[in-house]
CSV table of C-alpha atoms and ligand atoms in Angstrom, one decimal:
chain,number,residue,atom,x,y,z
A,15,MET,CA,0.5,0.3,0.2
A,16,ASN,CA,1.6,3.4,-0.9
A,17,ARG,CA,0.6,7.0,-1.1
A,18,GLU,CA,-0.3,6.8,-4.7
A,19,SER,CA,-2.9,3.8,-4.8
A,20,ILE,CA,-5.1,5.6,-2.0
A,21,VAL,CA,-8.2,7.4,-3.8
A,22,ALA,CA,-10.3,9.8,-1.7
A,23,LYS,CA,-13.0,8.0,-0.2
A,24,LYS,CA,-16.7,10.1,0.0
A,25,LYS,CA,-18.2,8.8,2.5
A,26,PHE,CA,-15.3,8.6,5.1
A,27,GLY,CA,-15.0,12.5,4.3
A,28,GLN,CA,-11.6,12.1,3.3
A,29,ASN,CA,-9.8,15.9,2.1
A,30,PHE,CA,-6.8,15.4,2.2
A,31,LEU,CA,-5.0,19.1,3.5
A,32,LYS,CA,-2.1,20.2,1.1
A,33,ASP,CA,-1.7,23.0,2.2
A,34,GLN,CA,1.9,23.4,4.1
A,35,SER,CA,1.1,26.7,5.9
A,36,VAL,CA,-1.7,25.8,7.3
A,37,LEU,CA,-0.7,22.9,8.5
A,38,ARG,CA,1.9,24.9,10.3
A,39,GLN,CA,-0.9,27.3,11.5
A,40,ILE,CA,-2.3,24.5,13.0
A,41,VAL,CA,0.4,23.0,15.1
A,42,GLU,CA,1.3,27.1,16.0
A,43,ALA,CA,-1.7,27.3,17.1
A,44,MET,CA,-1.5,24.1,19.5
A,45,PRO,CA,-2.1,25.0,23.2
A,46,LYS,CA,1.5,24.6,25.2
A,47,ASN,CA,1.3,22.5,27.7
A,48,ASP,CA,2.1,18.4,28.3
A,49,HIS,CA,-1.0,16.7,27.4
A,50,LYS,CA,-1.1,13.9,25.3
A,51,ILE,CA,-2.4,15.0,21.3
A,52,VAL,CA,-5.3,12.7,20.1
A,53,GLU,CA,-6.0,13.1,16.4
A,54,ILE,CA,-9.0,12.0,14.5
A,55,GLY,CA,-8.7,10.8,11.3
A,56,PRO,CA,-4.8,10.8,10.4
A,57,GLY,CA,-5.3,10.3,6.9
A,58,LEU,CA,-2.3,10.4,4.7
A,59,GLY,CA,-0.3,11.4,7.6
A,60,ASP,CA,0.7,14.7,7.2
A,61,LEU,CA,-0.7,17.1,10.0
A,62,THR,CA,0.8,13.7,12.3
A,63,LYS,CA,4.2,14.3,10.7
A,64,PHE,CA,3.9,17.9,12.2
A,65,LEU,CA,2.3,16.6,15.5
A,66,VAL,CA,4.7,13.7,16.6
A,67,ASP,CA,7.3,16.2,16.1
A,68,VAL,CA,5.7,18.0,19.4
A,69,LYS,CA,4.0,15.5,21.3
A,70,SER,CA,2.7,11.8,21.5
A,71,VAL,CA,0.2,11.6,19.5
A,72,GLU,CA,-3.1,8.9,20.1
A,73,ALA,CA,-5.0,8.2,16.7
A,74,PHE,CA,-7.9,7.1,15.6
A,75,GLU,CA,-8.6,6.4,11.7
A,76,VAL,CA,-11.7,4.1,10.5
A,77,ASP,CA,-10.3,3.5,6.9
A,78,THR,CA,-8.3,-0.1,6.9
A,79,ASP,CA,-6.8,1.1,4.1
A,80,LEU,CA,-5.1,3.9,5.4
A,81,CYS,CA,-4.8,2.2,8.5
A,82,LYS,CA,-2.0,-0.1,6.8
A,83,LEU,CA,-0.4,2.9,4.7
A,84,LEU,CA,0.2,4.8,8.6
A,85,GLN,CA,1.4,1.7,9.7
A,86,SER,CA,4.3,2.2,6.8
A,87,ILE,CA,5.5,5.3,7.2
A,88,PHE,CA,5.0,5.8,10.9
A,89,LYS,CA,6.9,2.3,11.6
A,90,LYS,CA,9.5,4.3,13.7
A,91,GLU,CA,7.1,5.9,16.0
A,92,ILE,CA,5.2,3.7,16.8
A,93,ALA,CA,7.5,1.2,17.9
A,94,THR,CA,9.3,4.3,20.0
A,95,LYS,CA,5.1,4.0,21.4
A,96,ARG,CA,5.1,8.3,20.2
A,97,LEU,CA,2.6,7.2,18.0
A,98,CYS,CA,-0.6,5.5,18.7
A,99,ILE,CA,-3.0,3.8,15.9
A,100,ASN,CA,-6.5,3.1,16.5
A,101,CYS,CA,-7.9,1.5,13.3
A,102,GLY,CA,-11.3,1.6,13.6
A,103,ASP,CA,-14.9,4.1,14.1
A,104,VAL,CA,-13.7,6.9,17.1
A,105,LEU,CA,-17.6,7.0,17.7
A,106,LYS,CA,-17.4,3.6,18.9
A,107,ALA,CA,-13.9,4.1,20.8
A,108,TRP,CA,-16.0,7.0,22.5
A,109,GLN,CA,-18.8,4.6,23.6
A,110,SER,CA,-16.4,4.1,26.6
A,111,GLU,CA,-13.5,6.1,27.6
A,112,LEU,CA,-11.6,7.4,24.6
A,113,VAL,CA,-8.2,7.9,26.3
A,114,SER,CA,-6.6,8.1,30.2
A,115,GLU,CA,-5.2,10.6,30.3
A,116,PRO,CA,-5.3,14.8,29.7
A,117,TYR,CA,-5.6,15.4,25.9
A,118,ASP,CA,-5.6,17.8,23.4
A,119,LEU,CA,-7.7,17.0,20.5
A,120,VAL,CA,-6.0,18.2,17.1
A,121,ALA,CA,-7.6,17.0,13.5
A,122,ASN,CA,-9.1,17.9,10.0
A,123,LEU,CA,-12.1,16.5,11.3
A,124,PRO,CA,-14.4,14.6,8.8
A,125,TYR,CA,-17.2,17.1,8.0
A,126,TYR,CA,-19.9,14.7,8.0
A,127,ILE,CA,-19.6,13.9,11.8
A,128,ALA,CA,-17.5,17.0,12.8
A,129,THR,CA,-20.5,18.7,15.1
A,130,ASN,CA,-21.2,15.0,16.7
A,131,ILE,CA,-17.2,14.7,17.6
A,132,ILE,CA,-16.7,18.6,18.8
A,133,LEU,CA,-20.1,18.1,21.0
A,134,LYS,CA,-18.5,15.0,22.4
A,135,ALA,CA,-15.0,16.0,23.3
A,136,LEU,CA,-16.3,19.1,25.0
A,137,ALA,CA,-18.7,16.5,27.6
A,138,ASP,CA,-15.1,14.8,27.8
A,139,PRO,CA,-13.3,15.2,31.4
A,140,MET,CA,-10.2,14.5,29.7
A,141,CYS,CA,-10.1,17.0,26.5
A,142,LYS,CA,-8.7,20.3,27.6
A,143,ASN,CA,-8.0,21.4,24.5
A,144,ILE,CA,-10.0,21.2,20.8
A,145,LEU,CA,-7.8,22.7,18.0
A,146,VAL,CA,-9.8,21.3,14.4
A,147,MET,CA,-10.4,22.3,11.0
A,148,VAL,CA,-14.3,22.0,10.0
A,149,GLN,CA,-16.3,23.3,7.7
A,150,LEU,CA,-16.4,27.4,8.1
A,151,GLU,CA,-20.5,27.7,9.0
A,152,VAL,CA,-19.8,25.3,12.0
A,153,ALA,CA,-16.6,26.7,13.4
A,154,GLU,CA,-18.7,30.2,13.4
A,155,LYS,CA,-21.2,29.0,15.4
A,156,PHE,CA,-19.0,27.7,17.8
A,157,CYS,CA,-17.1,30.7,18.4
A,158,ALA,CA,-20.3,33.0,17.8
A,159,THR,CA,-21.2,35.3,20.8
A,160,GLU,CA,-25.0,36.8,21.9
A,161,GLY,CA,-26.5,39.2,19.4
A,162,GLU,CA,-24.6,37.5,16.2
A,163,LYS,CA,-27.2,35.5,13.8
A,164,VAL,CA,-25.6,32.5,14.0
A,165,PHE,CA,-25.1,32.6,17.9
A,166,GLY,CA,-27.3,29.7,19.5
A,167,SER,CA,-27.0,26.0,21.5
A,168,LEU,CA,-23.3,25.3,20.2
A,169,GLY,CA,-21.7,28.3,20.8
A,170,ILE,CA,-23.2,28.6,24.6
A,171,ILE,CA,-22.1,25.3,25.1
A,172,ALA,CA,-18.7,26.1,23.8
A,173,GLN,CA,-18.6,29.6,25.7
A,174,SER,CA,-19.4,27.6,29.0
A,175,VAL,CA,-16.7,25.5,29.3
A,176,GLY,CA,-14.1,27.6,27.9
A,177,THR,CA,-13.4,30.1,25.2
A,178,ALA,CA,-13.3,29.9,21.2
A,179,LYS,CA,-12.3,32.0,18.6
A,180,ILE,CA,-11.1,31.0,14.7
A,181,VAL,CA,-7.0,30.4,14.4
A,182,THR,CA,-7.7,31.0,10.6
A,183,LYS,CA,-10.0,30.3,7.2
A,184,VAL,CA,-9.4,28.0,4.8
A,185,PRO,CA,-10.0,27.9,1.3
A,186,PRO,CA,-11.3,24.5,-0.9
A,187,THR,CA,-7.8,25.0,-2.9
A,188,ALA,CA,-5.7,23.8,0.2
A,189,PHE,CA,-7.3,20.2,0.1
A,190,ASP,CA,-6.9,17.5,-2.3
A,191,PRO,CA,-10.2,16.3,-3.1
A,192,GLN,CA,-11.4,20.0,-2.8
A,193,PRO,CA,-14.8,20.5,-0.7
A,194,LYS,CA,-17.6,22.4,-1.9
A,195,VAL,CA,-17.7,24.5,1.4
A,196,ASP,CA,-14.9,26.7,2.6
A,197,SER,CA,-13.3,25.7,6.3
A,198,ALA,CA,-11.7,27.1,9.1
A,199,VAL,CA,-9.6,26.3,11.9
A,200,PHE,CA,-10.7,26.8,15.2
A,201,LEU,CA,-9.3,26.6,18.7
A,202,ILE,CA,-11.6,25.9,22.1
A,203,GLU,CA,-9.4,26.3,25.1
A,204,LYS,CA,-11.4,24.7,28.0
A,205,SER,CA,-11.2,26.0,31.9
A,206,THR,CA,-13.9,23.7,33.4
A,207,ASP,CA,-15.7,20.7,32.8
A,208,ARG,CA,-19.4,21.6,32.7
A,209,ASN,CA,-21.7,19.5,30.9
A,210,ASP,CA,-25.0,19.1,32.3
A,211,LYS,CA,-27.5,17.3,29.6
A,212,GLU,CA,-30.5,19.0,30.6
A,213,PHE,CA,-29.6,22.7,30.1
A,214,GLU,CA,-28.2,21.4,27.0
A,215,ASP,CA,-31.8,20.6,26.5
A,216,MET,CA,-33.0,23.4,27.8
A,217,LEU,CA,-30.9,24.8,24.9
A,218,ARG,CA,-32.5,23.3,21.9
A,219,VAL,CA,-35.7,24.4,23.2
A,220,ALA,CA,-34.9,27.8,23.8
A,221,PHE,CA,-33.3,27.9,19.6
A,222,SER,CA,-36.2,25.3,18.1
A,223,GLN,CA,-37.6,28.1,16.4
A,224,PRO,CA,-34.7,31.2,16.1
A,225,ARG,CA,-37.0,33.8,15.0
A,226,LYS,CA,-39.6,33.6,17.0
A,227,THR,CA,-39.5,34.5,21.2
A,228,LEU,CA,-37.2,32.7,23.9
A,229,VAL,CA,-40.6,32.7,25.7
A,230,LYS,CA,-42.5,31.2,23.0
A,231,ASN,CA,-40.0,28.6,22.0
A,232,LEU,CA,-39.4,27.5,25.8
A,233,SER,CA,-43.3,27.7,26.9
A,234,VAL,CA,-43.5,24.4,25.6
A,235,LYS,CA,-41.0,22.9,28.0
A,236,TYR,CA,-41.9,25.8,30.9
A,237,ASP,CA,-44.8,27.1,32.4
A,238,LYS,CA,-45.2,30.7,31.1
A,239,ARG,CA,-45.7,32.7,34.0
A,240,VAL,CA,-42.5,30.8,35.5
A,241,LEU,CA,-40.6,32.3,32.7
A,242,GLN,CA,-42.2,35.6,32.5
A,243,GLU,CA,-40.6,35.9,36.3
A,244,ALA,CA,-37.6,34.5,35.8
A,245,LEU,CA,-37.0,36.8,32.6
A,246,GLU,CA,-38.1,40.0,34.3
A,247,LYS,CA,-35.7,38.8,37.3
A,248,LEU,CA,-33.1,38.9,34.0
A,249,GLU,CA,-34.4,42.0,33.4
A,250,LEU,CA,-34.8,40.5,29.8
A,251,ALA,CA,-37.7,41.8,27.8
A,252,LEU,CA,-40.3,39.1,27.1
A,253,THR,CA,-39.5,40.2,23.0
A,254,VAL,CA,-36.5,39.3,23.5
A,255,ARG,CA,-34.8,36.3,21.0
A,256,PRO,CA,-32.9,33.4,21.8
A,257,HIS,CA,-29.8,34.8,19.9
A,258,GLN,CA,-29.7,38.0,22.1
A,259,VAL,CA,-29.6,36.8,25.3
A,260,SER,CA,-25.7,36.1,26.6
A,261,THR,CA,-24.5,32.7,27.2
A,262,ASN,CA,-24.5,33.7,31.3
A,263,ASP,CA,-27.7,34.5,31.2
A,264,TYR,CA,-28.6,31.5,30.4
A,265,HIS,CA,-27.0,29.6,32.6
A,266,GLN,CA,-29.2,32.3,35.4
A,267,LEU,CA,-32.3,31.3,33.4
A,268,TYR,CA,-31.9,27.5,33.8
A,269,LYS,CA,-31.4,28.0,37.5
A,270,LEU,CA,-34.2,30.1,38.2
A,271,THR,CA,-36.6,28.2,35.9
A,272,ARG,CA,-35.5,25.0,37.9
A,273,SER,CA,-35.9,27.3,41.2
A,274,LEU,CA,-39.4,28.6,40.2
A,275,ASP,CA,-41.3,25.9,39.0
A,276,GLY,CA,-39.8,23.9,42.0
A,277,ARG,CA,-42.2,26.6,44.2
A,278,ARG,CA,-45.3,26.8,42.2
A,279,ASP,CA,-44.8,22.6,42.5
A,280,THR,CA,-44.4,23.2,46.2
A,281,ARG,CA,-47.4,25.4,46.3
A,282,GLY,CA,-49.5,23.0,44.2
A,283,SER,CA,-50.3,25.6,41.2
A,284,THR,CA,-52.3,25.0,38.7
A,285,LYS,CA,-49.6,24.2,36.2
B,8,SAM,N1,-6.2,14.4,8.9
B,8,SAM,C1,-6.0,14.6,7.1
B,8,SAM,C2,-5.8,15.5,6.6
B,8,SAM,O1,-5.6,16.9,7.1
B,8,SAM,O2,-5.2,15.5,5.1
B,8,SAM,C3,-7.0,14.0,6.8
B,8,SAM,C4,-8.5,14.5,7.2
B,8,SAM,S1,-10.0,13.9,6.4
B,8,SAM,C5,-10.4,15.6,6.3
B,8,SAM,C6,-11.3,13.1,7.6
B,8,SAM,C7,-10.0,11.6,8.4
B,8,SAM,O3,-11.1,11.1,8.9
B,8,SAM,C8,-10.0,10.8,7.2
B,8,SAM,O4,-9.1,10.4,7.2
B,8,SAM,C9,-10.9,9.3,7.8
B,8,SAM,O5,-10.8,8.5,6.9
B,8,SAM,C10,-11.1,9.5,8.3
B,8,SAM,N2,-12.1,9.1,9.6
B,8,SAM,C11,-13.9,9.4,8.7
B,8,SAM,N3,-14.8,9.1,9.8
B,8,SAM,C12,-13.8,9.1,10.8
B,8,SAM,C13,-14.2,7.6,11.8
B,8,SAM,N4,-15.7,7.4,12.3
B,8,SAM,N5,-13.8,7.7,12.9
B,8,SAM,C14,-12.3,7.8,12.6
B,8,SAM,N6,-11.7,8.3,11.4
B,8,SAM,C15,-12.8,8.7,10.9
């Protein structure tokens, strides 16, 4: 198996990054620490080469042809345990603990499962930072702040655990084969392990109809009077739209609706 005989497989989201300056930019943007690197989808190993130069790497690749190629390219690094290649679907591997030590995720992700992978990494207490290439539109959602049109549950979940910023935008010409969309590398530096399934459920309902008011959306889940009281306490207008509320206010709203709802229940309200 050699590099020239590899044909990119669409079903695995294979768009190999060729642009050396983008590869270097990714490595330069890596947070400075002694965490292990997890690379999802090493592909032909072009990013992996840069990564094993600076850190030890645990890689997950689903394509068996690519696994064989990587095993021959990185014989020395595998023998010295600088690199470990796990051949298989990373989402299956993630059904239990992915890696048992602190790690940073650094990858050019397969776009068809990129959001899912990032949400899993955000919820994984062993994952400390996330530096990934994804479709530009997805990167913008994770990095958006309140008031921006694309601000939604992804931006709030990212901001709830740390900070998120775009490192660089990348055109289709940087890849072979070229994707149909623009891409971007972005960085989430985690500072806490907040991971609350119920809070995320509230966000999904809050943004279910982004143009409607927040009260209208959330009234599917919460009593309308509880919502009105909570918004008043936060000094938010009843007409506020979901993208106009800050991450901090969403957390306050979550706490308030829980405590006000509880109070109404104990009073035997008309709910
Ligand atoms: N890192 C390489 C690069 O930058 O050129 C390849 C990136 S390519 C966009 C995505 C890679 O993820 C491919 O190698 C693909 O086979 C791999 N991949 C796709 N689905 C996967 C999965 N479920 N688990 C692990 N790897 C996967």
